[in-house]
Each structure stands twice: as C-alpha cells, then as structure tokens.
Backbone as a chain_set.jsonl record, in Angstrom:
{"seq": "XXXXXXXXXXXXXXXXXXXXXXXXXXXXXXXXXXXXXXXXXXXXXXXXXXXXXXXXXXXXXXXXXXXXXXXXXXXXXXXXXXXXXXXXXXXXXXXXXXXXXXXXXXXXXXXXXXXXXXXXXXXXXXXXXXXXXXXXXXXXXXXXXXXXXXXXXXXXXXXXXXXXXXXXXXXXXXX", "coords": {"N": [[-4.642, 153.146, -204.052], [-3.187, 152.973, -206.473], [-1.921, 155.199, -206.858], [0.296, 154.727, -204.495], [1.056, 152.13, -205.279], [3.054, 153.347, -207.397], [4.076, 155.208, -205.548], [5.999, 153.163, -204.436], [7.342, 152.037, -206.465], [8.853, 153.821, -206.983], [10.156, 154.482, -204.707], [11.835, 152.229, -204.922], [13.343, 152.524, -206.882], [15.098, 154.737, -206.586], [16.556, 153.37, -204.027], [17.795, 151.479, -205.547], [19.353, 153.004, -207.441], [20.752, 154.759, -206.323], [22.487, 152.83, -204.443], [23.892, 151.619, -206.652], [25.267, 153.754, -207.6], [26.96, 153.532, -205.622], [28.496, 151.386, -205.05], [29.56, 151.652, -207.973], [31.287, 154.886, -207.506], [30.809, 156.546, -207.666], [29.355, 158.296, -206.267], [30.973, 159.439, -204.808], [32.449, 163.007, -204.771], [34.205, 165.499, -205.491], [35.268, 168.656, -205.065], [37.084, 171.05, -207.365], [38.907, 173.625, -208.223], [39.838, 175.984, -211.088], [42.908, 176.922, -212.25], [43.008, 180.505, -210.959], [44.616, 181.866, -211.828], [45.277, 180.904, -214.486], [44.828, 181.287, -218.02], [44.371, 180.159, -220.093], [42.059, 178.535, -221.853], [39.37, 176.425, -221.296], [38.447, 172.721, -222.27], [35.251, 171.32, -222.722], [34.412, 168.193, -222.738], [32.461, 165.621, -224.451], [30.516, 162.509, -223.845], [31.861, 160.94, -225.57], [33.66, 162.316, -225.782], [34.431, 164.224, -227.791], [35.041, 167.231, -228.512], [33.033, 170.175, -226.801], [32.774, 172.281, -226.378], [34.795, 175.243, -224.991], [35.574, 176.808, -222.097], [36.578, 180.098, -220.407], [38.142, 181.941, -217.537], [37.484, 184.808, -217.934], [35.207, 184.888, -219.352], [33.116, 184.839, -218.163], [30.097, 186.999, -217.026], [30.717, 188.26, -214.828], [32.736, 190.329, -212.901], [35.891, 188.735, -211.981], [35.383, 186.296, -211.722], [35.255, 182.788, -211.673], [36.193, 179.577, -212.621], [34.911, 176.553, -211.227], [35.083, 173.407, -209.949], [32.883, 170.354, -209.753], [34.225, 167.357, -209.258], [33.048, 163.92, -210.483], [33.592, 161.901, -211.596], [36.187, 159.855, -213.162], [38.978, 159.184, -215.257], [42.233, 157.74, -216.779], [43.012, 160.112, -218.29], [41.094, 162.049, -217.8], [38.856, 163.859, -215.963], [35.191, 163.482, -214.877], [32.435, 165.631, -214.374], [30.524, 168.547, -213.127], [31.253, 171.662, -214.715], [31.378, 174.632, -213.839], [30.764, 178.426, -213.28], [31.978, 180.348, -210.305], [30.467, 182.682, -209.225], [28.292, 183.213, -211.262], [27.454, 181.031, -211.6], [26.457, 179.391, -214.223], [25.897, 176.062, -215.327], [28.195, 173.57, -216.538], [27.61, 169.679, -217.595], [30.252, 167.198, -217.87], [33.515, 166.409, -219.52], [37.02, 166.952, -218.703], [40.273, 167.473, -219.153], [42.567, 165.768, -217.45], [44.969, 168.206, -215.711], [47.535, 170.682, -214.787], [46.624, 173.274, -214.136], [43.962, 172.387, -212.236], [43.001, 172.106, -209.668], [43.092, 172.666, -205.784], [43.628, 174.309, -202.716], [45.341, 174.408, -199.795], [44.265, 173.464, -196.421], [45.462, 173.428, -193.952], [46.694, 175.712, -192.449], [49.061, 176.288, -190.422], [50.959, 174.926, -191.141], [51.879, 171.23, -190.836], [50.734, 169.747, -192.613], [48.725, 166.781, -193.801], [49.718, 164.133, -195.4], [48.481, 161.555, -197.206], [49.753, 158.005, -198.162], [47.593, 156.456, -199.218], [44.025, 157.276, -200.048], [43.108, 156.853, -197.086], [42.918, 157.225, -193.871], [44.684, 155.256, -191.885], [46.655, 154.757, -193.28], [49.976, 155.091, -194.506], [51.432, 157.831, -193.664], [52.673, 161.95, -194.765], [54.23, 164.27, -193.065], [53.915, 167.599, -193.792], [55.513, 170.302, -193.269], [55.331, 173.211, -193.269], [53.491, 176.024, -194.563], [51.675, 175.547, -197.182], [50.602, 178.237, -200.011], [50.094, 178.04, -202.931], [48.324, 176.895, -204.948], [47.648, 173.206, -205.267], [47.905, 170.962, -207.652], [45.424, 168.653, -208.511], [45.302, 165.383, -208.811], [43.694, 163.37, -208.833], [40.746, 161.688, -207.556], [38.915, 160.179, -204.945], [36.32, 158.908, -202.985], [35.745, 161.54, -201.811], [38.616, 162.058, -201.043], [41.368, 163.913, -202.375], [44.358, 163.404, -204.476], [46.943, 164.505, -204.773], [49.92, 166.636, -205.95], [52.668, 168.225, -204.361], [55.211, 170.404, -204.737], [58.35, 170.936, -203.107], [61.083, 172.366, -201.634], [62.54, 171.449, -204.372], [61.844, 168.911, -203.991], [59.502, 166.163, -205.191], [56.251, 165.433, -203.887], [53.787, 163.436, -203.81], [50.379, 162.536, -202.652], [47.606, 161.858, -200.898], [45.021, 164.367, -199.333], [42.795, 164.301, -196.94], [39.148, 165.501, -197.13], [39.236, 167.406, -194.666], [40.751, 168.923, -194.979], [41.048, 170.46, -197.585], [40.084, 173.052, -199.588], [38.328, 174.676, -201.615], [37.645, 177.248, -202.671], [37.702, 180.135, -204.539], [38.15, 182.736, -203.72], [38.739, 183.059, -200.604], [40.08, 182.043, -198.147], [38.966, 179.709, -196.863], [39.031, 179.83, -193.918]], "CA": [[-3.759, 151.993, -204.113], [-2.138, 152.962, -207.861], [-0.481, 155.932, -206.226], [0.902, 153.647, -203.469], [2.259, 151.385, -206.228], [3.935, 154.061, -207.528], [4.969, 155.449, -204.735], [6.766, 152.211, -203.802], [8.336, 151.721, -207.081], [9.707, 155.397, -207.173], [11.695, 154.488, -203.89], [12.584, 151.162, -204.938], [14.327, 152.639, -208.158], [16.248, 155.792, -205.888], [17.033, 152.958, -203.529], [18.424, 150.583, -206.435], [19.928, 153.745, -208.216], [21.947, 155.178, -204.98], [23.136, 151.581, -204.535], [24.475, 151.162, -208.073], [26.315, 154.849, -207.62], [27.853, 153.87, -204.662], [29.462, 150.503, -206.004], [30.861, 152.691, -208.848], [31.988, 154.945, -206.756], [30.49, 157.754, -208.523], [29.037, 159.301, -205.828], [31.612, 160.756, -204.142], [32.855, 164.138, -205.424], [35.658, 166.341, -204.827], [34.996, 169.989, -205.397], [38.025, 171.74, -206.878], [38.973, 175.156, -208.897], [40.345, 176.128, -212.371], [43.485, 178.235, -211.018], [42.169, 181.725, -210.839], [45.857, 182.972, -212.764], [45.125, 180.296, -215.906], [44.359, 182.399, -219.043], [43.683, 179.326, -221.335], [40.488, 178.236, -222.272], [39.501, 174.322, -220.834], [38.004, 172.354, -223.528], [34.509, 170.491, -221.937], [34.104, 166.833, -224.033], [31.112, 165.079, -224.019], [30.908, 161.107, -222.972], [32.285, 160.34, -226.548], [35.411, 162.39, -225.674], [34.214, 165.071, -228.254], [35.032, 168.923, -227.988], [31.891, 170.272, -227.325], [33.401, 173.94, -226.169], [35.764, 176.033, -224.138], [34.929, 177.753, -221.234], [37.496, 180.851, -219.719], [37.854, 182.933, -216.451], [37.466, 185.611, -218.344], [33.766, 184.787, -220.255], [32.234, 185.16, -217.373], [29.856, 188.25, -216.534], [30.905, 188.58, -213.286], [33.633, 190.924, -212.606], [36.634, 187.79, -210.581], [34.471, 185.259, -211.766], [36.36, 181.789, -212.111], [35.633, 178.417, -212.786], [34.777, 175.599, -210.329], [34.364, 171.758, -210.545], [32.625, 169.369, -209.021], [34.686, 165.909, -209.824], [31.87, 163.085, -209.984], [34.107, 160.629, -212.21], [37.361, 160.004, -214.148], [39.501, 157.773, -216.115], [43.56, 157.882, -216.783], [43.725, 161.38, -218.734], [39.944, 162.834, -217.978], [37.678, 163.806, -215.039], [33.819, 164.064, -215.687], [31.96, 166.264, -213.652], [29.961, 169.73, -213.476], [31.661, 172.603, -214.9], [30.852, 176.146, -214.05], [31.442, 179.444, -212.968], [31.413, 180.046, -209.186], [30.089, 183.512, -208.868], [27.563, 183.802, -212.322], [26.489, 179.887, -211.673], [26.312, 178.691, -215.601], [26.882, 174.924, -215.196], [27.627, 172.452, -217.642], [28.057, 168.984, -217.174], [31.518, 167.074, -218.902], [34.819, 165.33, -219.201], [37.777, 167.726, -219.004], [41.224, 167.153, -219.527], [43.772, 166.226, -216.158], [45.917, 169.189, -216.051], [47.912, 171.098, -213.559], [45.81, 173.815, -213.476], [42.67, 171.646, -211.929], [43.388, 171.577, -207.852], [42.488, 173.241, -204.768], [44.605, 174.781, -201.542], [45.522, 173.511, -198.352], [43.603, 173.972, -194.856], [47.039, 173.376, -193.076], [47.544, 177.238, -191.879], [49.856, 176.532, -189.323], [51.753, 173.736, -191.496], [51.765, 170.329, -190.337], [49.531, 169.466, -193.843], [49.694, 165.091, -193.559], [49.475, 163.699, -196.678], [48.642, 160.392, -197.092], [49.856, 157.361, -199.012], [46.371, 156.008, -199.63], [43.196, 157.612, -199.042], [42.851, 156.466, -195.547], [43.955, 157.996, -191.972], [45.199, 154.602, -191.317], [47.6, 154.682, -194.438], [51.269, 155.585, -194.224], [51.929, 159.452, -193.865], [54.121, 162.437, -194.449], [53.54, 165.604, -192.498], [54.526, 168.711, -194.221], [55.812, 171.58, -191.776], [55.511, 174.449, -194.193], [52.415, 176.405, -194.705], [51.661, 175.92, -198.75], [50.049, 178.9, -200.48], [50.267, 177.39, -203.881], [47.398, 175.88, -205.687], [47.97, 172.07, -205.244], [47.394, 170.577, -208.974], [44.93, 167.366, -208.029], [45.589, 164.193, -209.992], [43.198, 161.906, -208.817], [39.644, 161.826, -206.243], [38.915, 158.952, -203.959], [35.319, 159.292, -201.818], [36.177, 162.767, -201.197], [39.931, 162.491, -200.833], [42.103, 163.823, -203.653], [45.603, 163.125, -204.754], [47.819, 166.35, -204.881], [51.139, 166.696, -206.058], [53.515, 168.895, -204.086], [56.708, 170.633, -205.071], [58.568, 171.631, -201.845], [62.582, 172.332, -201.821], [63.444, 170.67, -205.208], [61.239, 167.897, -204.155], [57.999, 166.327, -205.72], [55.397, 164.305, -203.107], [52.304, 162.848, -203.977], [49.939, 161.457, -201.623], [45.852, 162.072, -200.686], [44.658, 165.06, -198.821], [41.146, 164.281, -196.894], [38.501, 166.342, -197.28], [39.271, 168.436, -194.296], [42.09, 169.602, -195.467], [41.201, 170.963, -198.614], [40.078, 174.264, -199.588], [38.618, 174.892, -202.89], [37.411, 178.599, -202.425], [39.044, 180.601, -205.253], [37.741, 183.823, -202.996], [38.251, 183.235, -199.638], [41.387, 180.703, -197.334], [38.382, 178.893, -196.145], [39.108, 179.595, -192.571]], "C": [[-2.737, 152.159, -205.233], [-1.421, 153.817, -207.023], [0.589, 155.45, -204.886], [1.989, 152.921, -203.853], [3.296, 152.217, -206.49], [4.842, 154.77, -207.186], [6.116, 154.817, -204.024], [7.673, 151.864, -204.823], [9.582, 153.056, -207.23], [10.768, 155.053, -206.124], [12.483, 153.324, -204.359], [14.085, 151.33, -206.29], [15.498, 153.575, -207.304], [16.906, 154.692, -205.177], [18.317, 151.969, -204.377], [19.771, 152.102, -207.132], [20.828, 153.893, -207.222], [22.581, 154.031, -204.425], [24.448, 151.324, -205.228], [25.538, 152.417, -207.702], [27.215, 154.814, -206.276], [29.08, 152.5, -204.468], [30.449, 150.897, -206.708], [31.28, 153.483, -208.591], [32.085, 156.905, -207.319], [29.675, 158.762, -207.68], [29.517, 160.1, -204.556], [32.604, 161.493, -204.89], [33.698, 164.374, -204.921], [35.613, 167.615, -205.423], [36.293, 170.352, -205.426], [38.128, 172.904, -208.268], [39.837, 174.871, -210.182], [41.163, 177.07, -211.8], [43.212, 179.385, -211.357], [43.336, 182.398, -212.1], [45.902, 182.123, -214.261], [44.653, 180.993, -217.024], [43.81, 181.513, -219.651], [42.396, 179.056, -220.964], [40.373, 176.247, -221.656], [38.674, 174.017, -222.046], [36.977, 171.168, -222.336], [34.169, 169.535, -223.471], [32.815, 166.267, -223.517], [31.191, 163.435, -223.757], [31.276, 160.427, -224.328], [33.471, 160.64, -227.117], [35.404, 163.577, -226.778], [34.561, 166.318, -228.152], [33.256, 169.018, -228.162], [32.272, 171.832, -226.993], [34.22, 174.158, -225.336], [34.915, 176.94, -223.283], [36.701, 178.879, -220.672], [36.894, 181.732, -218.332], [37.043, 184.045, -216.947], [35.915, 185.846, -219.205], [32.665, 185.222, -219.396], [31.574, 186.787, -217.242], [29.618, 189.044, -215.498], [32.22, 188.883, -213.48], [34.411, 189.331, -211.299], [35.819, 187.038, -210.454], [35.563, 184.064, -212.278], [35.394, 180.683, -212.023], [36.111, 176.88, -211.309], [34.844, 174.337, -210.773], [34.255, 170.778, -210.041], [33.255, 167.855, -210.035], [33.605, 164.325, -209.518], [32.836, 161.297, -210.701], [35.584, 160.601, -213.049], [38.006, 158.592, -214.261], [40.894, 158.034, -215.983], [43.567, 159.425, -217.253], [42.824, 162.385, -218.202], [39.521, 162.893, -216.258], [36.227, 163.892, -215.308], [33.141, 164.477, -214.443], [31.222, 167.233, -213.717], [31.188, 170.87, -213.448], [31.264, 174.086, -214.687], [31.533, 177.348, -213.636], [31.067, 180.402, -211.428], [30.497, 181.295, -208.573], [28.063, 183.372, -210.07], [27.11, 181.959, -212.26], [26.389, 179.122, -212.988], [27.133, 177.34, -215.051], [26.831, 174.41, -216.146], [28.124, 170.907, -217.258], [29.446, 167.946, -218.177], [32.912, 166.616, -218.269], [35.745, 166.816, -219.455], [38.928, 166.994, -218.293], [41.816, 167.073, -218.012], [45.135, 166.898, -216.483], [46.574, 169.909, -214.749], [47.063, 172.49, -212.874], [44.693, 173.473, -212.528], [43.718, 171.552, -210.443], [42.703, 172.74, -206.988], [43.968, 173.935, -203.533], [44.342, 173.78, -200.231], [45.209, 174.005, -197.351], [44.826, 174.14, -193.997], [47.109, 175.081, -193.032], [48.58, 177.159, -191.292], [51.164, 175.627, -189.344], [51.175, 172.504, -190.811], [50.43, 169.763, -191.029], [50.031, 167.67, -193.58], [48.832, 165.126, -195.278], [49.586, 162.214, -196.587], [48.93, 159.428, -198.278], [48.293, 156.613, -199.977], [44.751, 156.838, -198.853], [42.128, 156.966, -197.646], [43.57, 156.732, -194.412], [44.834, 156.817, -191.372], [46.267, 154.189, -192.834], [49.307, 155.745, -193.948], [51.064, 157.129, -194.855], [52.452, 160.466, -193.916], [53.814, 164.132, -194.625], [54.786, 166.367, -193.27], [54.535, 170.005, -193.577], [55.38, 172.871, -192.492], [54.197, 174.62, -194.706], [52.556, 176.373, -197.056], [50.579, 176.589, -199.459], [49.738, 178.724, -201.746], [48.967, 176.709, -204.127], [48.184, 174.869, -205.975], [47.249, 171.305, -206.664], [46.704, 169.052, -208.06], [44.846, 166.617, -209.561], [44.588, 163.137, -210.51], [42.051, 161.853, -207.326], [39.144, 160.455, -206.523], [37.636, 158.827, -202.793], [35.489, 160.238, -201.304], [37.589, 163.114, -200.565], [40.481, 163.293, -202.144], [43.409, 163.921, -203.286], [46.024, 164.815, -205.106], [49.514, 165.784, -205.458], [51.864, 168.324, -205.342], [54.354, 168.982, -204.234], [56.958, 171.948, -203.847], [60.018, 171.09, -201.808], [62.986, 171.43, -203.085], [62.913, 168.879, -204.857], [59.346, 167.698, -204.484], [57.3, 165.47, -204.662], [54.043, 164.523, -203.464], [51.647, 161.99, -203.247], [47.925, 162.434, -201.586], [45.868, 163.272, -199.742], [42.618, 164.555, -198.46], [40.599, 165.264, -197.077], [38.358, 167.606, -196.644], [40.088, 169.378, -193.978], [42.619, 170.243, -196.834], [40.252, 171.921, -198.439], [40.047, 174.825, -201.451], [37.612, 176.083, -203.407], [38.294, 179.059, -202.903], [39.199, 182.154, -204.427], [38.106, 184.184, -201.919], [39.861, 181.958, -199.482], [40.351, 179.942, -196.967], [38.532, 178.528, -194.383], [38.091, 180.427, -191.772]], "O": [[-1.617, 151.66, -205.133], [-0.41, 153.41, -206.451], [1.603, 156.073, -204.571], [3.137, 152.832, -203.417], [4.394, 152.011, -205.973], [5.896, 155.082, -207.74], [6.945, 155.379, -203.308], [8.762, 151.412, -204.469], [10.781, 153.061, -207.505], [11.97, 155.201, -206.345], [13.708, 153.351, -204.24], [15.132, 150.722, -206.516], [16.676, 153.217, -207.332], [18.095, 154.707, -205.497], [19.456, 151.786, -203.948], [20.983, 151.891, -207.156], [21.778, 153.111, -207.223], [23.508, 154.413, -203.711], [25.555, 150.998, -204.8], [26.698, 152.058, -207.502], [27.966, 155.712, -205.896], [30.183, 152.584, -203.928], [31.659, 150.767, -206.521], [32.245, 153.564, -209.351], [32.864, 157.858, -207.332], [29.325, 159.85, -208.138], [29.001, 160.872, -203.748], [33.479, 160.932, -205.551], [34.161, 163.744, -203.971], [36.041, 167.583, -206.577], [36.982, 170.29, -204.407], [37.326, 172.84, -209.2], [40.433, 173.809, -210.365], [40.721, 177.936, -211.045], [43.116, 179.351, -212.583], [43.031, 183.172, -213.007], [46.535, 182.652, -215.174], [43.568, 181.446, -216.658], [42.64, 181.757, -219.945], [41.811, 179.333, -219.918], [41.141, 175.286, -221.695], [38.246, 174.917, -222.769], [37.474, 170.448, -221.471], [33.867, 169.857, -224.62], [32.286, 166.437, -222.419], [32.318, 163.157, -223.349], [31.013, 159.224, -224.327], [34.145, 160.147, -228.021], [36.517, 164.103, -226.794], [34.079, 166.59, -227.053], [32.478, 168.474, -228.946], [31.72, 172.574, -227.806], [34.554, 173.149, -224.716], [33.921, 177.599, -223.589], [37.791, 178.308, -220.622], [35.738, 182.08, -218.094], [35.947, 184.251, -216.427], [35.607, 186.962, -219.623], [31.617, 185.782, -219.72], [32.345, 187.742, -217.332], [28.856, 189.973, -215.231], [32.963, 188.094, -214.063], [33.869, 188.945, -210.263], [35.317, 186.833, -209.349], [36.487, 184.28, -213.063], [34.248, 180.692, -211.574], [37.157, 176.503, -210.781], [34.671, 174.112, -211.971], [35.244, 170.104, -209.751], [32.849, 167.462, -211.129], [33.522, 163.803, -208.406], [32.708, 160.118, -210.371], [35.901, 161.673, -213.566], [37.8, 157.49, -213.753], [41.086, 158.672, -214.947], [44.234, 160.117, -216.483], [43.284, 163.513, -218.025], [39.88, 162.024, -215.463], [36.064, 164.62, -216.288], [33.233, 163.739, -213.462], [30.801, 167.106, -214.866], [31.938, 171.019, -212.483], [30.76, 174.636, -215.666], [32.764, 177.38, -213.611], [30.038, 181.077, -211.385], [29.831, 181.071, -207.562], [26.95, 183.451, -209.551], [26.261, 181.689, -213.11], [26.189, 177.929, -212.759], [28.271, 177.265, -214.589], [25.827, 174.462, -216.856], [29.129, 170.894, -216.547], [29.398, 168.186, -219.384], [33.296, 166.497, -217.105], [35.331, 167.683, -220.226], [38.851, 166.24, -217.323], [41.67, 168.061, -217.292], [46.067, 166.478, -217.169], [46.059, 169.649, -213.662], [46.88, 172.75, -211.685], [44.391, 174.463, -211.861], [44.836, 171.056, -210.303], [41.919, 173.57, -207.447], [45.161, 173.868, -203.829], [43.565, 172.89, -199.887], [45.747, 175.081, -197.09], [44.983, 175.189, -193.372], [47.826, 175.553, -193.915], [49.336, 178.09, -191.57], [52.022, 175.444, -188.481], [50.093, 172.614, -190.233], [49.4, 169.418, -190.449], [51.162, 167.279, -193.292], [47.957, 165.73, -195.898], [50.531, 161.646, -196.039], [48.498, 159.778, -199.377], [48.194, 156.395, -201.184], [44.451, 156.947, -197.664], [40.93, 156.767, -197.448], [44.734, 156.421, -194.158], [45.648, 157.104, -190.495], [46.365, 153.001, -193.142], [49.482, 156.755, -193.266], [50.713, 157.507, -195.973], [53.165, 160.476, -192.913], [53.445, 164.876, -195.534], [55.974, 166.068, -193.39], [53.513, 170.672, -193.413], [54.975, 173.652, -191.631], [53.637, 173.669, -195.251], [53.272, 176.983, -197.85], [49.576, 175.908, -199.673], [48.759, 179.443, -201.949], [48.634, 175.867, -203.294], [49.195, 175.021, -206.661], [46.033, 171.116, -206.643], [47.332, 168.486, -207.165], [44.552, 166.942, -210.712], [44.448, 162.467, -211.533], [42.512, 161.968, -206.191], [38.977, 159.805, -207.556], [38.024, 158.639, -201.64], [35.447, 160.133, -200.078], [37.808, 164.069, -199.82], [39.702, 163.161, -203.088], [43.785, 164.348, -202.194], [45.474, 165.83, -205.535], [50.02, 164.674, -205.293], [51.548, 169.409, -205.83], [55.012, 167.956, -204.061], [56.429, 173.036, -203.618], [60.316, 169.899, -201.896], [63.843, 170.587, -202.819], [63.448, 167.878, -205.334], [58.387, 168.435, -204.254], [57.995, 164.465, -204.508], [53.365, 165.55, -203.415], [52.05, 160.84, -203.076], [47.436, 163.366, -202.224], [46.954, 163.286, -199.16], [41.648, 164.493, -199.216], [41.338, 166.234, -197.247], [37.834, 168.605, -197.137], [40.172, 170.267, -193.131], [43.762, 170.494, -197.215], [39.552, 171.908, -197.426], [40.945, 175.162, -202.223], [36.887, 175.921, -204.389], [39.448, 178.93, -202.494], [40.288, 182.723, -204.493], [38.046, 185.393, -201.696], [40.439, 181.316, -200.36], [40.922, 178.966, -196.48], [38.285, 177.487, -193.773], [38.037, 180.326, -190.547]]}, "num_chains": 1, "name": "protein.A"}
C-alpha cells in the first residue's frame, strides 16, 4: 500500500510539473547551431546572469566538432538552454547571449521558404522564392517556431519559420 502511495504521488507531481512547464511555455524548444565559421568564444551565464565560461568550435576533441543548442527559455537579450558540442556530446546547461551567430538553415530547397508574421499557419505570410544557403540568425522561439531574420536584395524580413522548415544540422542539409 506505501509503495502505491508513492507511486501515486510520483505521478501526481510529473503530472503537476508538466502542467506548470507548459503554462510557462518552457517546454517547447527549438534546436539551433553556433555558426560552424564563428571563431569567438560564447560566454555560458548562469541564472544570475554570471560568466561562468566560454565554450569554442575549436575546444572540442572532435576533429568539425561545433556547438549546438537546445533553446528551452529566454528573455529580451538571453536564451537559456543546453549548450554543447554536437559530435563529442559535453553538455552544459545556461543563458547565452542573443547574437547573430545563434540560428539554423532553411528546409526550403526548391525556394518558396513562407515565413510567417506570427507563429501560426493561419498568420499573415511572405513566401520567399530564392533558395537561402545562409545561416538564418534566430531572434526569438515560440513552441517550436523560431523568428529568423533574413537579408535578401538589400532587404531585411523577419517573421517565424515552423519547425518543418528548419534545419539545424551543422553536418548535413537535412534532406
């Protein structure tokens, strides 16, 4: 009967906990890359905004080893999430800086990438004809959307990319 109890409060807390993280909105991610050609060092803070170290491409002991990052949370300047390195695995978890390096690529092969004003398919949208090879700097993740900024002819557009339209394989096009 005790292990019963316990067994009933154990779900009642996952059930209460996965609740609470889905209110705040914290449990949807957005997996995206450190750009593979970045030399600098990122600086990972801790939840008091702290340096707590630098991580580089280059630390790694994997020969074309780069850094990944799962986005779990963020604020105006920061994201907080797991940091690591996608071949050699070392994770850490941490706030790092929004920067232009931090984004992913675009599934669009064939062009005709939509970008949306809000993340939602039923949000105003604006198809882009032109295949973009370019690491897309991400600004901003939404239940598995993220915000991109594109620079295409002397113009800038910002809008959401869903999830199946991103591509955050520093290795591979994901096709």
């Amino acid at each position: 009967m005790k292990s019963f109890t316990s067994l009933s409060i154990l779900i009642a807390c996952i059930v209460i906990y996965t609740s609470t993280q889905a209110q705040s909105g914290r449990q949807s991610r957005c997996s995206v890359i450190i750009d593979p050609s970045y030399n600098g060092k990122v600086g990972i803070y801790n939840s008091a905004f702290k340096l707590v170290k630098y991580l580089k491409h280059s630390e790694s002991k994997e020969e074309d080893d780069c850094l990944v990052f799962s986005i779990k949370g963020e604020n105006d300047s920061m994201f907080f999430g797991t940091i690591g390195y996608a071949i050699a695995g070392s994770k850490q978890d941490g706030w790092i800086k929004k920067t232009k390096y931090i984004g992913l690529y675009s599934r669009a092969y064939n062009g005709d990438l939509l970008v949306y004003e809000l993340p939602d398919i039923k949000s105003k949208k604006t198809v882009i004809k032109e295949y973009l090879v370019d690491l897309l700097p991400v600004i901003s993740c939404r239940n598995g959307w993220v915000k991109v900024i594109i620079k295409l002819d002397n113009k800038t557009i910002s809008g959401w990319l869903p999830p199946e339209m991103q591509c955050d394989n520093p290795f591979t096009t994901c096709n």
